[in-house]
Amino acid sequence: MSFCRGLAALAVIWTQVVLSPAWAWQHWGGDAGGTRFSPLAQITPGNVDKLVQAWAYHTGDMASRSPAAARRTKFEATPLLVEDSLVFCTPFNAVIALDPGTGAEKWRFDPKVGDGLRPANRYACRGVAYWVDQSAAVDAACRSRLFMGTVDARLIALDARTGRPCAGFGRDGEVRIDIAKDLLWAGEFQITSAPVVGRDVVVVGSSIGDNARVDAPAGIVRGFDARSGELRWNFDPLVHDGITAGHANVWAPMSVDEARGLVFLPTSSPSPDFFGGLRPGDNRHADSVVALRVENGTIAWSFQTTHHDVWDYDLPAQPTLARLDNGQGSRDVVIQPTKQGFVFVLDRDTGLPVWPVEERAVPQGAVEGERLSPTQPFPTHVPALLEQRFTPDDIFRPVPGFIDSSCDEQLAGLRNDGLYTPPTTQGTLLYPMTGGGVNWGGAAFDPVRQILYANVSRAVHIVRLIPRDQADRMTPPRGVDFGPQRGAPFAVTRTVAMSRLGLLCNRPPWGEMVAVDLRAGKIVWRSTVGTTEDRAPLGLAFKWGTPLVNGVLVTAGGLVFTGAMDAYLRAYDAGSGQELWQGRLPVPGVANPMTYEWDGQQYLVIAAGGHSEAGTTLGDSVVAFRLARDGEAPSWWSRTIDRPGGRFDGGAFLAAVFLVGLLGLAVWRRRKRRA
């Protein structure tokens, strides 16, 4: 590390630790800029194997709801540590405060969200926002507030100390969002990500069903007065001149720069996703990082990452606000990862790329009526976090000599010209898939090491446009995602390419954590995240990785933590990427972990509720870990990863037995066919 970078590191530590001794996780992304970095350093690579489960709490969501509603949940919340409580929301928008040391419930608020909404993006609430009214008396009710958007389109304000609704906010503590359009069904419009607050304005996005219709509800972002709930401004990301489209909404988490008075929006694709013939042009300000002046909702700048999107390559992740040493001095930047695996680094004041972004020619020749952009933006300095082309050599064949032809059959005949191959009626191979690359969990940035950490997913989507006359008569096959795209000349089907064995058709790893040196423009390390233990017969733990929509946490202690689609919280060495520890969870923790200090001990917490869209086991737990105290020993909840040359790996043995069994089955089938 150079002398200047060393001084910068000391400045960060001084600011975050010395000047802020009571640092706490008070924002969804750790801080208002979403760096997901904690200056806490009690847990290190040297003692992480001493972690034990401190406590576990069950929300009661699963038992208190109808089975049909409970099966449509995603527990994706990141708790906050505010007002001496650990506060989070459940998939049904109950807000709960726990004792940080014991996990005992302190209070609960239930907004009575109904079971029968059928929300487009499942029952989900990723978090709440915290705000303190500096003009109110210290002991005034609702001086400190929690704001939450709900699945049934409400913005709710609660006293952060008691959980009681703030009477002066809207009507009895809530504002109903004016959608200004009749919904096709209850749940077509919802709010899933946490609001943000800047300069006394609460900013709220929305999650809207993507492919139901062209004339979908508008993706308006709204700013409300944090004290009264009065609407201050509206911002529609789409410029509607000459186009017919619904939303380019902001469903992912947002970021705030309080000093600059800016809120940063990751906007989505226009509706519908896979046909844009009725919305010619680049579709400003869809698929963009948009910086708004938080007090009035006007645009400060906008940078588009995908022109005229017909691939559902919207921005799914919180823009990360960081101070970056780019080799020519430090500057404030916005770091935006994408589903394609790109990382755009933009100047925070102007929105201009810190390093060159090239407009490169991309595949053309779309369906009739479509007008594609001839080029797309490609970052040149920071490499893509995953490969962006799929070939027949990339098909996964887990057993040598055993050919499961189902993947070959599915992928044969599809158009596949690499990244940005347009949707077609013959079928298009889309890689990375629409849920690939980096998703809503976002990235973490270590300001001392100047390293970006992110989870990425790999899978193949098969996208096929269905002409309207056929679409109106068809019954979608089971297991196929069908988007009617009413009002467009084509409907769409989407299928994740999987073999008859239930395995993804692309080679593992299916989920990875990637560390990127932004200044040098290089990948530092990659580490596979997750195994098949909780999905395969006999608990076989093939280290193939799992899809990773959730994000990571990085600490000054030199560790990176993440959950996965299997039931473990994991710790990795921030410098090398070596997996060091696993903490067993009741069900998968498909949420972002967080950390805090309480009574002199550092805790790690993750919501463990599974993921209904991924078909995992579901639950309603919040689980905390800490270092063992005197006399405590790690239990089965916590285990150290075997080092090379360590003890016998029984999982590998069982995996070998399983593969031999598959090979034997293949030989038997061939002999039977010949007979």
Coordinates of N, CA and C in Angstrom, one line a residue, residues 35-238:
T35 N -22.4 1.0 1.5 CA -21.1 0.3 1.3 C -21.1 -1.1 1.9
R36 N -22.0 -1.4 2.9 CA -22.1 -2.6 3.5 C -20.7 -3.0 4.2
F37 N -20.0 -1.9 4.6 CA -18.7 -2.1 5.4 C -18.9 -1.7 6.8
S38 N -18.4 -2.6 7.7 CA -18.4 -2.3 9.1 C -17.0 -2.1 9.7
P39 N -16.7 -1.0 10.5 CA -15.4 -0.9 11.1 C -15.2 -1.8 12.3
L40 N -16.2 -2.6 12.6 CA -16.0 -3.5 13.7 C -15.0 -4.6 13.4
A41 N -14.1 -4.9 14.3 CA -13.0 -5.8 14.0 C -12.7 -6.9 15.1
Q42 N -13.7 -7.1 15.9 CA -13.5 -8.1 17.0 C -13.4 -9.5 16.4
I43 N -14.2 -9.8 15.4 CA -14.1 -11.1 14.7 C -13.2 -11.0 13.6
T44 N -12.2 -12.0 13.5 CA -11.1 -11.9 12.6 C -10.9 -13.3 12.0
P45 N -10.1 -13.4 10.9 CA -9.8 -14.8 10.4 C -9.1 -15.7 11.5
G46 N -8.5 -15.1 12.5 CA -7.9 -15.9 13.5 C -8.8 -16.5 14.5
N47 N -10.0 -15.9 14.7 CA -10.9 -16.4 15.7 C -12.3 -16.7 15.2
V48 N -12.5 -16.6 13.9 CA -13.8 -16.8 13.4 C -14.4 -18.2 13.7
D49 N -13.4 -19.2 13.9 CA -13.8 -20.5 14.2 C -14.4 -20.6 15.6
K50 N -14.3 -19.6 16.4 CA -14.9 -19.6 17.8 C -16.3 -19.0 17.8
L51 N -16.9 -18.7 16.6 CA -18.3 -18.2 16.6 C -19.3 -19.3 17.1
V52 N -20.3 -18.8 17.8 CA -21.4 -19.7 18.3 C -22.7 -19.0 18.0
Q53 N -23.7 -19.8 18.0 CA -25.1 -19.1 17.9 C -25.4 -18.4 19.2
A54 N -25.7 -17.1 19.1 CA -26.0 -16.4 20.3 C -27.5 -16.5 20.6
W55 N -28.4 -16.4 19.6 CA -29.8 -16.6 19.8 C -30.5 -16.7 18.4
A56 N -31.7 -17.2 18.5 CA -32.5 -17.3 17.3 C -34.0 -16.9 17.6
Y57 N -34.6 -16.2 16.7 CA -36.0 -15.7 17.0 C -36.8 -16.1 15.8
H58 N -38.1 -16.5 16.1 CA -39.1 -16.8 15.1 C -40.1 -15.7 15.0
T59 N -40.4 -15.2 13.8 CA -41.4 -14.1 13.7 C -42.8 -14.6 13.9
G60 N -43.1 -15.9 13.6 CA -44.5 -16.4 13.6 C -45.2 -16.2 12.3
D61 N -44.5 -15.6 11.3 CA -45.2 -15.4 10.0 C -45.8 -16.6 9.4
M62 N -45.0 -17.7 9.4 CA -45.4 -18.9 8.7 C -46.6 -19.6 9.4
A63 N -46.7 -19.5 10.7 CA -47.8 -20.2 11.4 C -49.1 -19.3 11.4
S64 N -48.9 -18.0 11.3 CA -50.1 -17.1 11.4 C -50.8 -16.8 10.1
R65 N -50.2 -17.3 9.0 CA -50.8 -17.0 7.7 C -51.4 -18.3 7.1
S66 N -52.2 -18.1 6.0 CA -52.7 -19.2 5.3 C -51.5 -20.0 4.6
P67 N -51.6 -21.3 4.4 CA -50.5 -22.0 3.8 C -50.2 -21.4 2.4
A68 N -51.2 -21.0 1.7 CA -51.0 -20.5 0.3 C -50.2 -19.2 0.3
A69 N -50.5 -18.3 1.3 CA -49.7 -17.1 1.4 C -48.3 -17.4 1.9
A70 N -48.2 -18.3 2.9 CA -46.9 -18.5 3.5 C -45.9 -19.1 2.4
R71 N -46.5 -19.8 1.5 CA -45.7 -20.4 0.4 C -45.2 -19.4 -0.6
R72 N -45.7 -18.2 -0.5 CA -45.3 -17.1 -1.5 C -44.4 -16.0 -0.8
T73 N -43.6 -16.4 0.2 CA -42.8 -15.5 0.9 C -41.3 -15.5 0.5
K74 N -40.7 -14.4 0.8 CA -39.2 -14.3 0.7 C -38.8 -13.4 1.8
F75 N -38.1 -14.0 2.8 CA -37.7 -13.2 4.0 C -36.3 -12.6 3.7
E76 N -36.3 -11.4 3.2 CA -35.1 -10.8 2.6 C -34.6 -9.6 3.5
A77 N -35.1 -9.4 4.7 CA -34.9 -8.2 5.4 C -33.5 -8.1 6.0
T78 N -32.9 -6.9 6.1 CA -31.7 -6.6 6.8 C -32.1 -5.8 8.0
P79 N -31.8 -6.3 9.2 CA -32.2 -5.5 10.4 C -31.3 -4.3 10.6
L80 N -31.9 -3.3 11.3 CA -31.1 -2.1 11.7 C -30.9 -2.2 13.2
L81 N -29.8 -1.5 13.7 CA -29.6 -1.4 15.1 C -29.9 0.1 15.4
V82 N -31.1 0.4 16.0 CA -31.5 1.8 16.3 C -32.2 1.8 17.6
E83 N -32.1 2.9 18.3 CA -32.8 3.1 19.6 C -32.6 1.9 20.5
D84 N -31.4 1.3 20.6 CA -31.1 0.1 21.4 C -32.0 -1.1 21.1
S85 N -32.4 -1.2 19.8 CA -33.2 -2.3 19.4 C -32.7 -2.8 18.0
L86 N -32.9 -4.1 17.7 CA -32.6 -4.6 16.4 C -34.0 -4.7 15.7
V87 N -34.2 -3.9 14.6 CA -35.5 -3.7 14.0 C -35.5 -4.2 12.6
F88 N -36.5 -4.9 12.2 CA -36.6 -5.4 10.8 C -38.1 -5.6 10.5
C89 N -38.4 -5.9 9.2 CA -39.8 -6.2 8.8 C -39.8 -7.6 8.3
T90 N -41.0 -8.2 8.4 CA -41.2 -9.6 7.9 C -41.8 -9.5 6.5
P91 N -41.9 -10.6 5.8 CA -42.5 -10.6 4.4 C -43.9 -10.0 4.4
F92 N -44.7 -10.1 5.5 CA -46.0 -9.6 5.6 C -46.0 -8.2 6.2
N93 N -44.9 -7.5 6.3 CA -44.7 -6.1 6.7 C -45.0 -5.9 8.2
A94 N -44.9 -7.0 9.0 CA -44.9 -6.7 10.5 C -43.5 -6.2 10.8
V95 N -43.4 -5.1 11.6 CA -42.2 -4.5 12.1 C -41.9 -5.0 13.5
I96 N -40.8 -5.6 13.7 CA -40.4 -6.2 15.0 C -39.2 -5.6 15.6
A97 N -39.1 -5.3 16.9 CA -37.9 -4.9 17.6 C -37.5 -5.9 18.6
L98 N -36.2 -6.3 18.5 CA -35.6 -7.3 19.4 C -34.6 -6.7 20.3
D99 N -34.4 -7.4 21.4 CA -33.2 -7.0 22.3 C -32.0 -7.5 21.5
P100 N -31.0 -6.6 21.3 CA -29.8 -7.1 20.5 C -29.0 -8.1 21.2
G101 N -29.0 -8.2 22.5 CA -28.2 -9.2 23.2 C -28.8 -10.6 23.3
T102 N -30.2 -10.6 23.4 CA -30.9 -11.9 23.7 C -31.8 -12.3 22.6
G103 N -32.2 -11.4 21.7 CA -33.2 -11.8 20.7 C -34.6 -11.8 21.2
A104 N -34.8 -11.3 22.4 CA -36.2 -11.3 23.0 C -37.0 -10.2 22.3
E105 N -38.2 -10.4 22.0 CA -39.1 -9.4 21.4 C -39.4 -8.3 22.3
K106 N -39.2 -7.0 21.9 CA -39.5 -5.8 22.7 C -40.9 -5.2 22.3
W107 N -41.1 -5.2 21.0 CA -42.4 -4.7 20.5 C -42.6 -5.2 19.0
R108 N -43.9 -5.1 18.6 CA -44.3 -5.6 17.3 C -45.4 -4.7 16.8
F109 N -45.3 -4.3 15.5 CA -46.4 -3.6 14.8 C -46.8 -4.4 13.6
D110 N -48.1 -4.7 13.5 CA -48.7 -5.5 12.4 C -49.6 -4.6 11.6
P111 N -49.3 -4.3 10.3 CA -50.2 -3.4 9.5 C -51.3 -4.1 8.9
K112 N -51.5 -5.4 9.2 CA -52.6 -6.2 8.7 C -52.7 -6.3 7.2
V113 N -51.6 -6.7 6.6 CA -51.5 -7.0 5.2 C -52.3 -8.3 4.9
G114 N -53.1 -8.3 3.9 CA -54.0 -9.4 3.6 C -53.3 -10.6 3.0
D115 N -53.8 -11.8 3.2 CA -53.3 -13.0 2.6 C -53.6 -13.2 1.2
G116 N -54.6 -12.6 0.6 CA -55.0 -12.9 -0.7 C -54.6 -11.9 -1.8
L117 N -53.4 -11.3 -1.7 CA -53.0 -10.3 -2.6 C -52.4 -10.8 -3.9
R118 N -51.8 -12.0 -3.8 CA -51.0 -12.5 -4.9 C -50.0 -11.5 -5.5
P119 N -49.1 -11.0 -4.7 CA -48.2 -10.0 -5.1 C -47.3 -10.5 -6.2
A120 N -47.0 -9.6 -7.2 CA -46.2 -10.0 -8.4 C -44.9 -10.5 -8.0
N121 N -44.3 -9.9 -7.0 CA -42.9 -10.3 -6.6 C -42.9 -11.0 -5.2
R122 N -43.9 -11.7 -4.9 CA -44.1 -12.5 -3.7 C -44.2 -11.5 -2.5
Y123 N -44.6 -12.1 -1.3 CA -44.6 -11.3 -0.1 C -43.1 -11.1 0.3
A124 N -42.7 -9.8 0.3 CA -41.3 -9.5 0.7 C -41.2 -8.1 1.2
C125 N -40.3 -7.9 2.2 CA -40.0 -6.6 2.7 C -38.5 -6.6 3.0
R126 N -37.7 -5.9 2.3 CA -36.2 -6.0 2.5 C -35.8 -5.1 3.7
G127 N -36.6 -4.2 4.1 CA -36.1 -3.4 5.3 C -36.9 -2.1 5.5
V128 N -36.5 -1.4 6.6 CA -37.1 -0.2 7.0 C -36.0 0.9 7.0
A129 N -36.5 2.2 7.0 CA -35.6 3.3 7.0 C -35.7 4.0 8.4
Y130 N -34.6 4.6 8.9 CA -34.6 5.2 10.2 C -34.3 6.7 10.0
W131 N -35.0 7.6 10.7 CA -34.8 9.0 10.6 C -35.0 9.7 11.9
V132 N -34.3 10.7 12.3 CA -34.4 11.4 13.5 C -34.8 12.9 13.2
D133 N -35.9 13.4 13.7 CA -36.3 14.8 13.5 C -35.5 15.6 14.5
Q134 N -34.5 16.3 13.9 CA -33.6 17.1 14.8 C -34.3 18.3 15.3
S135 N -35.4 18.7 14.8 CA -36.2 19.9 15.3 C -37.1 19.6 16.4
A136 N -37.3 18.3 16.7 CA -38.3 17.9 17.8 C -37.5 17.8 19.1
A137 N -38.3 17.9 20.2 CA -37.8 17.8 21.5 C -37.2 16.3 21.7
V138 N -36.2 16.2 22.5 CA -35.6 14.9 22.7 C -36.5 13.8 23.2
D139 N -37.5 14.2 24.0 CA -38.4 13.2 24.5 C -39.7 13.2 23.8
A140 N -39.8 13.8 22.6 CA -41.1 13.9 21.9 C -41.4 12.6 21.2
A141 N -42.7 12.2 21.2 CA -43.1 11.0 20.5 C -42.7 11.1 19.0
C142 N -42.3 10.1 18.4 CA -41.9 10.0 17.0 C -40.8 11.0 16.6
R143 N -40.0 11.4 17.6 CA -38.8 12.2 17.2 C -37.9 11.3 16.3
S144 N -37.8 10.0 16.7 CA -37.1 9.1 15.8 C -38.1 8.2 15.2
R145 N -38.0 8.0 13.9 CA -39.1 7.3 13.1 C -38.5 6.1 12.3
L146 N -39.4 5.1 12.1 CA -39.1 4.1 11.1 C -40.1 4.2 10.0
F147 N -39.6 4.1 8.7 CA -40.5 4.2 7.6 C -40.5 2.9 6.8
M148 N -41.6 2.4 6.4 CA -41.7 1.2 5.7 C -42.7 1.3 4.6
G149 N -42.4 0.8 3.4 CA -43.4 0.6 2.3 C -43.9 -0.8 2.4
T150 N -45.2 -1.0 2.0 CA -45.9 -2.3 2.2 C -46.2 -2.9 0.9
V151 N -46.5 -4.2 1.0 CA -46.9 -5.0 -0.2 C -48.3 -4.5 -0.8
D152 N -49.1 -3.8 0.1 CA -50.3 -3.3 -0.4 C -50.3 -1.8 -0.6
A153 N -49.1 -1.2 -0.9 CA -48.9 0.1 -1.4 C -49.2 1.2 -0.3
R154 N -48.7 1.0 0.9 CA -48.8 2.0 1.9 C -47.4 2.4 2.3
L155 N -47.2 3.7 2.8 CA -46.0 4.1 3.4 C -46.4 4.4 4.9
I156 N -45.7 3.7 5.8 CA -46.1 3.7 7.2 C -44.9 4.4 8.0
A157 N -45.3 5.2 9.0 CA -44.3 5.8 9.9 C -44.6 5.4 11.3
L158 N -43.5 4.8 12.0 CA -43.7 4.4 13.3 C -42.7 5.1 14.3
D159 N -43.1 5.2 15.5 CA -42.1 5.7 16.5 C -41.0 4.6 16.7
A160 N -39.8 4.9 16.5 CA -38.7 4.0 16.5 C -38.5 3.4 17.9
R161 N -38.9 4.1 18.9 CA -38.7 3.6 20.3 C -39.8 2.6 20.7
T162 N -41.1 2.9 20.2 CA -42.2 2.1 20.7 C -42.9 1.3 19.7
G163 N -42.7 1.6 18.4 CA -43.4 0.9 17.3 C -44.9 1.4 17.1
R164 N -45.2 2.5 17.8 CA -46.6 3.0 17.6 C -46.6 3.9 16.4
P165 N -47.7 3.9 15.6 CA -47.9 4.7 14.4 C -47.7 6.2 14.8
C166 N -47.1 7.0 14.0 CA -46.9 8.4 14.2 C -48.2 9.2 13.7
A167 N -48.9 9.6 14.7 CA -50.3 10.2 14.4 C -50.2 11.4 13.4
G168 N -49.2 12.2 13.5 CA -49.1 13.3 12.6 C -48.7 13.1 11.2
F169 N -48.4 11.8 10.9 CA -47.9 11.4 9.5 C -49.1 10.9 8.7
G170 N -49.5 11.5 7.7 CA -50.6 11.1 6.9 C -51.9 10.9 7.7
R171 N -52.6 9.8 7.6 CA -53.7 9.5 8.4 C -53.3 8.4 9.4
D172 N -53.2 8.7 10.6 CA -52.9 7.7 11.7 C -51.6 6.9 11.4
G173 N -50.7 7.7 10.8 CA -49.3 7.1 10.6 C -49.1 6.4 9.3
E174 N -50.0 6.6 8.4 CA -49.8 6.0 7.1 C -50.3 6.8 5.9
V175 N -49.7 6.6 4.8 CA -50.1 7.3 3.5 C -50.3 6.2 2.5
R176 N -51.5 6.3 1.9 CA -51.7 5.3 0.8 C -51.2 5.9 -0.5
I177 N -50.4 5.1 -1.2 CA -49.8 5.5 -2.5 C -50.9 5.6 -3.6
D178 N -51.0 6.8 -4.2 CA -52.0 7.0 -5.3 C -51.4 6.4 -6.6
I179 N -51.8 5.3 -7.0 CA -51.3 4.6 -8.2 C -51.8 5.2 -9.5
A180 N -53.0 5.8 -9.4 CA -53.6 6.5 -10.5 C -53.9 5.6 -11.7
K181 N -54.1 4.3 -11.4 CA -54.4 3.4 -12.5 C -55.1 2.1 -11.8
D182 N -56.1 1.6 -12.5 CA -56.7 0.4 -11.9 C -55.7 -0.8 -12.1
L183 N -55.6 -1.6 -11.1 CA -54.7 -2.7 -11.1 C -55.4 -3.9 -11.7
L184 N -54.6 -4.8 -12.4 CA -55.2 -6.0 -13.0 C -55.6 -7.0 -11.9
W185 N -54.8 -6.9 -10.8 CA -55.1 -7.8 -9.6 C -54.4 -7.1 -8.4
A186 N -54.9 -7.4 -7.2 CA -54.3 -6.9 -6.0 C -53.0 -7.5 -5.9
G187 N -51.9 -6.7 -5.9 CA -50.6 -7.2 -5.8 C -49.8 -6.9 -7.1
E188 N -50.4 -6.3 -8.1 CA -49.6 -6.0 -9.3 C -48.6 -4.9 -9.0
F189 N -49.0 -4.0 -8.0 CA -48.1 -2.9 -7.6 C -47.8 -3.2 -6.1
Q190 N -46.5 -3.1 -5.7 CA -46.2 -3.3 -4.3 C -44.9 -2.6 -4.0
I191 N -44.5 -2.5 -2.8 CA -43.2 -1.9 -2.4 C -42.4 -3.0 -1.6
T192 N -41.2 -3.3 -2.1 CA -40.4 -4.4 -1.5 C -39.1 -3.9 -0.8
S193 N -38.5 -2.9 -1.4 CA -37.2 -2.4 -0.8 C -37.5 -1.3 0.2
A194 N -36.5 -1.1 1.1 CA -36.7 0.0 2.1 C -36.7 1.4 1.5
P195 N -37.5 2.3 2.0 CA -37.4 3.7 1.6 C -36.0 4.2 2.0
V196 N -35.7 5.4 1.6 CA -34.6 6.2 2.1 C -35.0 7.5 2.5
V197 N -34.2 8.2 3.3 CA -34.5 9.5 3.8 C -33.3 10.5 3.6
G198 N -33.6 11.6 3.0 CA -32.6 12.6 2.8 C -33.2 14.0 3.0
R199 N -32.5 14.8 3.8 CA -33.0 16.2 4.0 C -34.5 16.3 4.3
D200 N -34.9 15.4 5.2 CA -36.3 15.3 5.7 C -37.3 15.0 4.7
V201 N -36.9 14.3 3.6 CA -37.8 13.8 2.6 C -37.6 12.2 2.5
V202 N -38.8 11.5 2.6 CA -38.8 10.1 2.5 C -39.0 9.7 1.0
V203 N -38.1 8.9 0.4 CA -38.2 8.6 -1.0 C -38.6 7.1 -1.1
V204 N -39.6 6.8 -1.9 CA -40.2 5.5 -2.0 C -40.3 5.1 -3.5
G205 N -39.8 3.9 -3.8 CA -39.9 3.3 -5.1 C -41.1 2.3 -5.1
S206 N -41.0 1.4 -6.1 CA -42.1 0.4 -6.2 C -41.7 -0.8 -7.0
S207 N -42.4 -1.9 -6.8 CA -42.1 -3.1 -7.5 C -43.4 -3.5 -8.3
I208 N -43.4 -3.6 -9.6 CA -44.6 -3.8 -10.4 C -44.4 -5.0 -11.3
G209 N -45.5 -5.7 -11.5 CA -45.5 -6.9 -12.4 C -45.0 -6.5 -13.8
D210 N -44.0 -7.2 -14.2 CA -43.2 -6.8 -15.4 C -43.9 -7.0 -16.7
N211 N -44.5 -8.2 -17.0 CA -44.8 -8.5 -18.3 C -46.3 -8.9 -18.5
A212 N -47.1 -8.2 -17.7 CA -48.6 -8.4 -17.8 C -49.1 -7.6 -19.0
R213 N -48.7 -6.4 -19.1 CA -49.3 -5.5 -20.1 C -48.3 -4.4 -20.5
V214 N -48.6 -3.8 -21.6 CA -47.8 -2.6 -22.1 C -48.2 -1.4 -21.2
D215 N -49.4 -1.2 -21.0 CA -49.9 -0.1 -20.2 C -49.9 -0.4 -18.8
A216 N -48.8 -0.7 -18.2 CA -48.7 -1.0 -16.8 C -48.7 0.3 -16.0
P217 N -48.9 0.1 -14.7 CA -48.8 1.3 -13.8 C -47.4 2.0 -14.0
A218 N -47.4 3.3 -13.9 CA -46.1 4.1 -14.1 C -45.2 3.8 -12.9
G219 N -43.9 3.8 -13.2 CA -42.9 3.5 -12.2 C -42.5 4.8 -11.4
I220 N -43.4 5.6 -11.0 CA -43.1 6.8 -10.3 C -42.4 6.6 -9.0
V221 N -41.4 7.4 -8.8 CA -40.7 7.5 -7.5 C -41.3 8.7 -6.8
R222 N -41.5 8.6 -5.5 CA -42.3 9.6 -4.8 C -41.5 10.1 -3.6
G223 N -41.5 11.4 -3.3 CA -40.9 12.0 -2.2 C -41.9 12.6 -1.3
F224 N -41.9 12.2 0.0 CA -42.9 12.6 1.0 C -42.2 13.4 2.1
D225 N -42.9 14.3 2.7 CA -42.4 15.0 3.9 C -42.3 14.1 5.0
A226 N -41.1 14.0 5.6 CA -40.9 13.0 6.7 C -41.7 13.3 7.9
R227 N -42.1 14.5 8.1 CA -42.9 14.9 9.3 C -44.4 14.7 9.1
S228 N -44.9 15.2 8.0 CA -46.3 15.2 7.8 C -46.9 14.1 6.9
G229 N -46.0 13.5 6.0 CA -46.4 12.6 5.0 C -47.0 13.2 3.8
E230 N -46.9 14.5 3.7 CA -47.4 15.3 2.5 C -46.5 14.9 1.3
L231 N -47.1 14.7 0.1 CA -46.4 14.4 -1.1 C -45.6 15.7 -1.5
R232 N -44.3 15.6 -1.6 CA -43.5 16.7 -2.0 C -43.2 16.7 -3.5
W233 N -43.0 15.5 -4.1 CA -42.7 15.5 -5.5 C -42.9 14.1 -6.1
N234 N -43.1 14.0 -7.4 CA -43.1 12.8 -8.2 C -42.0 12.8 -9.2
F235 N -41.5 11.6 -9.5 CA -40.5 11.5 -10.6 C -40.8 10.3 -11.4
D236 N -41.1 10.4 -12.7 CA -41.3 9.3 -13.6 C -40.1 9.0 -14.4
P237 N -39.4 7.9 -14.2 CA -38.1 7.7 -14.9 C -38.3 7.7 -16.4
L238 N -39.5 7.3 -16.9 CA -39.6 7.3 -18.4 C -40.0 8.6 -19.0

